[in-house]
XYZ file of C-alpha atoms in Angstrom:
526
model
C 113.093 92.888 145.997
C 112.374 96.638 146.127
C 113.614 98.559 143.034
C 114.498 102.090 143.623
C 111.914 104.227 142.216
C 114.173 107.067 141.721
C 116.631 104.960 139.860
C 114.082 103.639 137.610
C 112.245 106.939 136.987
C 115.775 108.546 136.001
C 116.870 105.860 133.699
C 113.445 105.468 132.047
C 113.190 109.152 131.515
C 116.545 109.229 129.936
C 115.489 106.206 127.593
C 112.306 107.763 126.687
C 113.977 111.051 125.884
C 116.413 109.339 123.616
C 113.717 107.261 121.914
C 111.715 110.500 121.198
C 114.529 112.504 120.090
C 115.500 109.425 117.588
C 111.882 109.595 116.578
C 111.972 113.419 116.088
C 114.960 112.909 113.899
C 113.016 110.417 111.814
C 110.135 112.911 111.631
C 112.405 115.619 110.404
C 113.633 113.551 107.506
C 110.346 112.347 106.379
C 109.083 114.296 103.543
C 106.294 112.442 102.127
C 104.180 109.096 102.288
C 106.909 106.939 100.432
C 109.460 108.184 103.131
C 107.144 107.314 105.827
C 106.701 103.893 104.482
C 110.142 103.023 103.056
C 112.673 105.423 104.998
C 114.029 106.821 101.600
C 115.491 103.367 100.560
C 119.016 104.568 101.674
C 119.286 102.988 105.155
C 122.861 102.040 106.368
C 123.683 98.411 106.617
C 124.184 98.461 110.342
C 120.880 100.168 110.781
C 119.141 97.550 108.550
C 120.765 94.603 110.625
C 120.166 96.117 113.979
C 116.412 97.275 113.060
C 115.679 93.938 111.404
C 117.031 91.968 114.578
C 115.146 94.157 116.993
C 111.926 93.824 115.030
C 112.259 90.202 114.913
C 113.355 89.623 118.464
C 110.888 91.068 121.027
C 109.626 90.236 124.522
C 108.011 87.161 122.767
C 111.603 85.635 122.470
C 112.706 86.911 125.963
C 109.640 86.396 127.977
C 107.509 84.064 126.153
C 110.059 81.848 124.554
C 112.296 81.875 127.578
C 109.298 80.724 129.620
C 108.956 77.865 127.251
C 112.287 76.881 127.833
C 111.998 76.862 131.389
C 109.164 74.542 130.840
C 110.197 72.165 128.000
C 114.128 72.565 128.174
C 116.854 73.532 125.792
C 115.714 71.905 122.788
C 114.342 75.152 121.900
C 117.772 76.351 121.147
C 117.376 74.690 117.590
C 115.270 77.514 116.862
C 118.312 80.002 117.255
C 120.125 77.848 114.580
C 117.034 78.058 112.176
C 116.602 81.680 112.763
C 120.238 82.424 111.919
C 120.142 80.322 108.703
C 116.580 81.171 107.504
C 116.054 84.529 109.146
C 119.253 86.012 108.407
C 121.509 84.405 105.834
C 118.830 82.986 103.488
C 116.665 85.898 104.195
C 119.137 88.630 103.308
C 121.542 86.750 100.837
C 118.773 85.130 98.791
C 115.470 86.510 99.358
C 116.430 90.071 100.326
C 118.616 91.066 97.349
C 115.583 89.992 95.036
C 112.955 91.762 97.099
C 115.152 94.866 97.122
C 115.547 94.817 93.294
C 112.123 94.199 92.243
C 110.677 96.450 94.867
C 112.703 99.249 93.872
C 111.940 98.578 90.084
C 108.241 98.534 90.716
C 108.318 101.226 93.459
C 106.561 99.108 95.996
C 106.012 100.400 99.375
C 104.706 97.695 101.310
C 104.678 93.866 101.176
C 101.193 93.737 99.934
C 102.053 96.230 97.449
C 104.773 94.359 96.253
C 102.823 91.174 95.702
C 100.035 93.222 93.894
C 102.385 94.793 91.540
C 104.470 91.605 90.785
C 101.243 89.655 89.937
C 99.462 92.688 88.472
C 96.575 91.489 90.788
C 94.415 93.638 93.054
C 93.195 90.450 94.691
C 96.811 89.485 95.811
C 97.199 93.190 97.166
C 93.948 92.953 99.063
C 94.341 89.574 100.602
C 97.850 89.974 101.596
C 96.461 93.198 103.277
C 93.723 91.554 104.815
C 95.780 88.783 106.371
C 98.092 91.337 107.958
C 95.195 93.568 109.301
C 93.353 90.505 110.862
C 96.324 88.535 111.828
C 99.086 90.743 113.085
C 97.200 92.313 116.107
C 97.579 88.801 117.599
C 101.303 89.048 117.508
C 101.116 92.644 118.462
C 99.128 92.031 121.533
C 101.517 89.222 122.570
C 104.472 91.631 122.510
C 102.830 94.084 124.574
C 101.639 91.692 127.185
C 105.392 90.502 127.328
C 106.589 93.912 128.484
C 103.388 94.628 130.638
C 103.781 91.352 132.574
C 107.530 92.297 133.774
C 106.357 95.969 134.738
C 103.432 94.163 136.750
C 105.820 91.908 138.404
C 108.615 94.276 139.286
C 106.812 97.378 140.202
C 103.320 96.395 141.211
C 101.869 98.584 138.545
C 98.504 97.949 137.251
C 98.589 95.706 133.971
C 96.192 97.865 132.101
C 98.244 101.152 132.969
C 101.435 99.130 131.596
C 99.801 98.284 128.358
C 98.556 101.843 127.739
C 102.369 103.075 128.643
C 104.002 100.676 126.066
C 101.245 101.830 123.383
C 101.351 105.542 123.903
C 105.134 106.059 123.877
C 105.450 103.785 120.871
C 102.540 105.365 119.173
C 104.063 108.948 119.415
C 106.970 108.208 117.165
C 105.632 105.645 114.984
C 102.760 107.923 114.140
C 104.815 111.023 113.519
C 108.164 109.699 112.570
C 107.229 106.758 110.042
C 109.562 104.088 109.144
C 112.882 105.962 109.507
C 112.047 106.744 113.101
C 111.225 102.997 113.639
C 114.674 102.188 112.220
C 116.442 104.853 114.336
C 114.994 103.776 117.474
C 115.057 99.991 116.873
C 119.006 100.371 116.222
C 119.225 102.322 119.506
C 117.056 99.577 121.356
C 118.950 96.796 119.767
C 122.062 98.037 121.425
C 120.499 98.093 124.730
C 119.096 94.665 124.363
C 122.603 93.167 123.413
C 123.773 94.934 126.590
C 121.097 93.662 128.928
C 121.214 90.180 127.680
C 125.121 89.848 127.752
C 124.963 91.093 131.621
C 122.264 88.685 132.343
C 124.135 85.631 130.843
C 127.253 86.270 132.849
C 125.282 86.954 136.208
C 123.566 83.720 135.835
C 126.536 81.496 135.069
C 128.381 83.356 138.078
C 125.458 82.732 140.439
C 125.001 79.023 139.453
C 128.710 78.188 140.032
C 129.840 78.558 136.407
C 129.138 77.323 132.813
C 129.675 73.494 133.536
C 128.122 73.596 137.032
C 125.002 75.183 135.767
C 124.455 72.677 133.168
C 125.348 69.686 135.034
C 122.873 70.717 137.794
C 120.218 71.001 135.267
C 121.098 67.720 133.616
C 120.892 65.977 137.036
C 117.302 67.237 137.298
C 115.874 65.018 134.800
C 114.301 62.890 137.578
C 112.350 65.978 138.689
C 110.389 66.254 135.393
C 106.680 66.462 136.210
C 104.821 63.329 135.607
C 102.522 65.222 133.377
C 105.298 66.325 130.841
C 107.056 62.860 131.470
C 104.143 60.928 130.189
C 103.943 63.086 127.109
C 107.444 62.539 126.076
C 109.709 65.048 128.169
C 113.106 63.462 129.093
C 114.842 66.517 130.759
C 115.782 70.083 130.435
C 119.143 69.296 128.540
C 117.699 66.549 126.088
C 115.192 66.342 123.410
C 111.786 64.904 124.225
C 111.165 61.437 122.913
C 110.799 61.625 119.058
C 107.293 61.933 117.840
C 105.789 62.450 121.234
C 103.188 64.995 121.841
C 105.828 67.461 123.426
C 108.279 66.565 120.829
C 105.758 67.501 117.985
C 104.824 70.714 119.927
C 108.404 71.786 120.280
C 109.418 70.778 116.658
C 106.215 71.605 114.523
C 104.971 74.668 116.460
C 108.140 76.361 117.933
C 111.135 75.326 116.131
C 109.722 75.029 112.489
C 106.860 77.578 113.051
C 108.975 80.431 114.009
C 112.260 79.120 112.209
C 110.480 79.090 108.646
C 107.798 81.831 109.392
C 110.482 84.435 109.577
C 110.971 84.390 105.664
C 107.424 85.641 105.289
C 107.113 88.406 107.895
C 105.921 91.561 106.172
C 107.396 93.710 108.843
C 110.887 92.133 108.071
C 110.399 91.989 104.348
C 110.021 95.557 104.166
C 113.444 96.179 105.636
C 114.874 94.784 102.380
C 113.451 97.460 100.426
C 114.875 100.073 102.382
C 118.594 99.261 101.433
C 120.277 101.293 98.986
C 121.884 98.403 97.280
C 122.839 94.733 97.526
C 126.241 95.256 99.131
C 124.241 96.873 101.909
C 122.404 93.673 102.579
C 125.665 91.821 102.400
C 127.238 93.867 105.160
C 124.140 93.475 107.212
C 124.444 89.555 107.735
C 127.174 89.273 110.287
C 125.766 92.056 112.484
C 122.291 90.300 112.108
C 123.569 86.892 112.778
C 125.553 87.854 116.112
C 122.447 89.699 117.310
C 120.184 86.596 116.808
C 122.753 84.426 118.431
C 123.005 86.671 121.628
C 119.217 87.532 121.996
C 117.225 84.543 121.631
C 120.440 82.183 122.477
C 120.690 83.884 125.885
C 117.016 83.953 126.579
C 116.389 80.285 125.801
C 119.406 79.120 127.796
C 118.561 81.316 130.888
C 114.927 80.196 130.654
C 115.998 76.441 131.133
C 118.542 77.308 133.811
C 116.027 79.072 135.840
C 114.836 75.625 136.986
C 118.284 75.346 138.747
C 117.911 78.628 140.524
C 114.322 78.115 141.665
C 114.817 74.678 142.854
C 117.925 75.581 145.018
C 116.138 78.536 146.474
C 112.673 77.353 146.733
C 112.466 73.657 146.186
C 110.172 74.215 143.110
C 110.656 74.072 139.456
C 110.559 77.550 137.524
C 106.890 77.262 136.129
C 105.682 75.990 139.458
C 107.399 79.096 141.362
C 105.896 81.287 138.700
C 102.448 79.897 139.500
C 102.029 77.975 136.431
C 102.319 80.962 133.937
C 105.257 80.471 131.673
C 105.036 84.100 130.738
C 105.982 84.966 134.275
C 109.011 82.986 134.874
C 111.755 85.215 133.305
C 110.282 88.464 135.383
C 110.217 86.569 138.497
C 113.745 85.180 137.927
C 115.095 88.541 137.479
C 113.424 90.019 140.261
C 114.659 87.436 142.791
C 118.220 86.818 141.703
C 119.511 90.090 140.201
C 120.774 93.385 141.971
C 118.385 96.321 141.812
C 120.428 98.147 139.131
C 120.107 95.326 136.733
C 116.275 94.861 137.315
C 116.215 98.572 136.035
C 118.602 97.635 133.224
C 116.624 94.594 132.330
C 113.419 96.797 132.408
C 115.083 98.942 129.952
C 115.986 95.886 127.791
C 112.395 94.764 127.677
C 111.116 97.988 126.934
C 113.518 98.207 123.994
C 112.486 94.755 122.929
C 108.917 95.283 123.100
C 108.932 98.869 121.593
C 111.286 98.049 118.785
C 109.039 95.048 117.609
C 105.823 97.076 118.447
C 106.918 99.929 116.337
C 107.595 97.940 113.373
C 104.010 96.109 113.776
C 102.252 99.060 114.210
C 103.820 100.830 111.016
C 103.277 97.481 109.075
C 99.664 97.148 109.965
C 98.564 100.750 109.556
C 100.338 100.964 106.089
C 98.698 97.709 105.128
C 95.349 98.948 106.003
C 95.644 102.234 104.342
C 97.655 101.762 101.550
C 96.716 98.025 100.436
C 92.990 98.056 101.510
C 91.773 101.868 101.724
C 93.971 103.232 99.005
C 93.612 100.324 96.610
C 89.700 100.309 97.062
C 89.689 104.012 96.600
C 92.296 103.748 93.667
C 94.072 106.595 95.144
C 97.395 106.711 97.163
C 96.634 107.635 100.717
C 97.821 110.980 102.028
C 100.486 111.218 104.868
C 97.352 112.248 107.171
C 95.341 109.238 106.312
C 98.431 106.886 106.785
C 99.126 108.120 110.315
C 95.186 107.854 110.907
C 95.159 104.218 110.205
C 98.470 103.561 111.939
C 96.546 105.030 115.115
C 93.602 102.634 114.565
C 95.580 99.580 114.363
C 97.363 100.540 117.583
C 94.182 100.870 119.279
C 92.724 97.585 117.985
C 96.001 95.788 119.252
C 95.712 97.476 122.640
C 92.145 96.338 123.054
C 92.986 92.794 122.045
C 95.797 92.681 124.521
C 93.201 93.130 127.245
C 91.295 89.856 126.449
C 94.326 87.718 125.736
C 94.719 84.650 128.192
C 97.854 83.693 130.239
C 100.799 81.979 128.859
C 99.916 83.226 125.306
C 102.991 84.992 124.237
C 105.007 82.226 122.643
C 101.811 80.641 121.109
C 100.497 83.776 119.749
C 104.090 84.520 118.308
C 103.998 81.075 116.539
C 100.528 81.232 115.432
C 101.244 84.350 113.285
C 104.532 83.230 111.943
C 103.005 80.063 110.944
C 99.842 81.908 109.364
C 102.377 83.893 107.409
C 104.296 81.045 106.114
C 101.499 79.002 105.059
C 99.732 81.905 103.191
C 102.770 84.083 101.929
C 105.776 82.056 101.644
C 105.197 79.903 98.493
C 103.642 82.802 96.654
C 106.238 85.307 97.785
C 109.026 82.726 96.682
C 107.251 82.251 93.361
C 106.940 85.929 92.759
C 110.549 87.018 93.249
C 112.239 83.850 91.478
C 109.967 82.949 88.750
C 110.371 84.693 85.319
C 106.788 84.555 84.684
C 105.134 84.164 88.108
C 101.373 82.758 87.794
C 98.899 84.993 89.336
C 96.253 82.140 89.346
C 98.862 79.935 91.227
C 99.967 82.273 93.638
C 96.270 83.294 94.557
C 95.171 79.600 94.825
C 98.112 78.796 96.960
C 97.644 81.971 99.151
C 93.880 81.021 99.628
C 94.623 77.344 100.276
C 97.444 78.118 102.783
C 95.272 80.582 104.904
C 92.207 78.368 104.835
C 93.858 75.294 105.618
C 95.793 77.001 108.581
C 92.668 78.266 109.811
C 90.793 74.940 109.687
C 93.401 73.207 111.450
C 93.645 75.713 114.090
C 89.932 75.780 114.614
C 89.259 72.170 114.630
C 92.264 70.057 115.250
C 95.199 71.942 117.166
C 93.893 71.417 120.556
C 95.884 74.520 121.897
C 93.652 76.810 119.920
C 90.669 74.569 119.104
C 89.690 74.063 122.968
C 89.569 77.881 123.808
C 88.162 78.829 120.448
C 85.231 76.596 120.842
C 84.179 76.273 117.267
C 84.709 72.520 116.907
C 82.906 72.022 120.250
C 79.836 74.006 119.108
C 79.757 72.113 115.692
C 80.869 68.617 116.543
C 80.823 68.266 120.206
C 84.330 67.633 120.667
C 87.577 69.843 121.108
C 89.349 68.550 118.199
C 87.816 66.404 115.496
C 91.128 64.132 115.104
C 92.721 62.065 117.865
C 96.153 62.410 119.027
C 99.047 62.910 117.986
C 97.259 65.306 115.294
C 96.039 67.338 118.040
C 99.692 68.553 118.682
C 100.866 68.944 115.331
C 101.146 72.615 114.294
C 98.874 73.977 111.484
C 101.908 75.190 109.604
C 103.165 71.422 109.097
C 99.800 70.751 107.191
C 98.970 74.116 105.544
C 102.424 74.895 104.355
C 102.731 71.803 102.104
C 99.133 72.110 101.040
C 100.031 75.811 99.849
C 102.968 74.663 97.977
C 101.264 71.653 96.411
C 98.397 73.834 95.203
C 100.923 76.511 93.798
C 102.884 73.988 91.923
C 99.766 72.166 90.496
C 97.910 75.128 89.340
C 101.324 76.590 87.824
C 101.725 73.112 85.959
C 98.258 72.970 84.644
C 98.486 76.710 83.514
C 101.700 76.056 81.776
C 100.489 72.835 80.002
C 97.211 74.716 78.996
C 99.250 77.658 77.521
C 101.500 75.403 75.832
C 98.500 73.535 74.001
C 96.853 76.864 73.226
C 100.145 78.119 71.529
C 100.519 74.936 69.549
C 97.158 75.142 68.363
C 97.531 78.685 67.261
C 100.753 77.624 65.308
C 98.878 74.829 63.701
C 96.067 77.274 62.668
C 98.597 79.637 60.926
């Protein structure tokens, strides 16, 4: 389908002009380093919710996980429920309020800064900052790839050029406008995303003969499940895989649990709570955020699975086969083949909005972690605004370079990897920090180290999706994974997070027993 270059150019120019204007508004209202990092701590509830949702839902959800749904079916929709429950309700009502209160009291400006001040520990601040700086570029690159793949498919644009366009436009308003610019642009982009995905859902159901006909047709395709998928547990696109089969373990442990739980420990999302004026603002943000999450990933996963009906009717092929075996290309191909020109342009803007909203938050989080929590902490000096902007630029360049070398079908996996790492390393220590009256620094540090190391070891030596391409296991042990099936498809999160929790509990209990004994001995001596 030929998309009108003039239509695309006009719409894109208007979109970019609005984004840059909002970035300029953020720039004008950013007076110092703290404003740059936390947007003045007085952000409106609607802006918090829309910015949070737009940061959370990116091209990873629309392109990456939409492609996973095309391959593995609608079982992934369980992730939407977890995202709403953990990512919105639990995150805002339980974690968000405590984070806001403590962050404001301690005047913390980043997630590592918050952890360092709660535990009065340079190690905690360094460690959290280092994990962000090392791990977040993986997720950032996956987001850029999602948008670039759609531009490449739609406009026959060079993939490398598409990546540079994404990075350059986003970099302008993030570097100059800080978090307030990010929140303003995120909110605008969230509205575009809601509009685009709503129209996509309606168009898809109309083109497939209605809701009932579309889902019945997909259910009736169960016999067409490829032998390679059927042999590993897949039963159809409207049913869950066989329990504890390799595909079930991948779907449940990596995608549903990895992303569903991992959202609670995302540094770029936690910072949003610290921008709220009061607890009421967080309460008011919940319904808006919940609706946003329902519409964005819910629609993407539903449409992803239904593309099998469309491609089979039009081409006699399943969706992934029609896309040349690359799950990241399913949604772009479906949009280009099935939708009118004007919607292709609208969806292009939807993806631009999804990618840029998440990219801006990730760029900001990486840069501020590098400059404030590593560079600034090492120098024992608060970084200047110029230094902060320079480090944001450095992390943008690192992420772009990484995107050039990432393999195909990587978007969903890279997202799940980063969220799993954050959950294993951060979640127990973060929970302990904000809910314990006397949080133990030793327990938190031990938990963070054990969680991060366990996650890496399982990733490098057991989880076949990563251990095989990494090649470390093959180099050291002569095999791609050191454990047999089904361990090879059990996500690192399922192993690392429990170990992290157990470590924190054990060290904390030992420390409390030791302290009690010392206090008793001191009393007896008196």
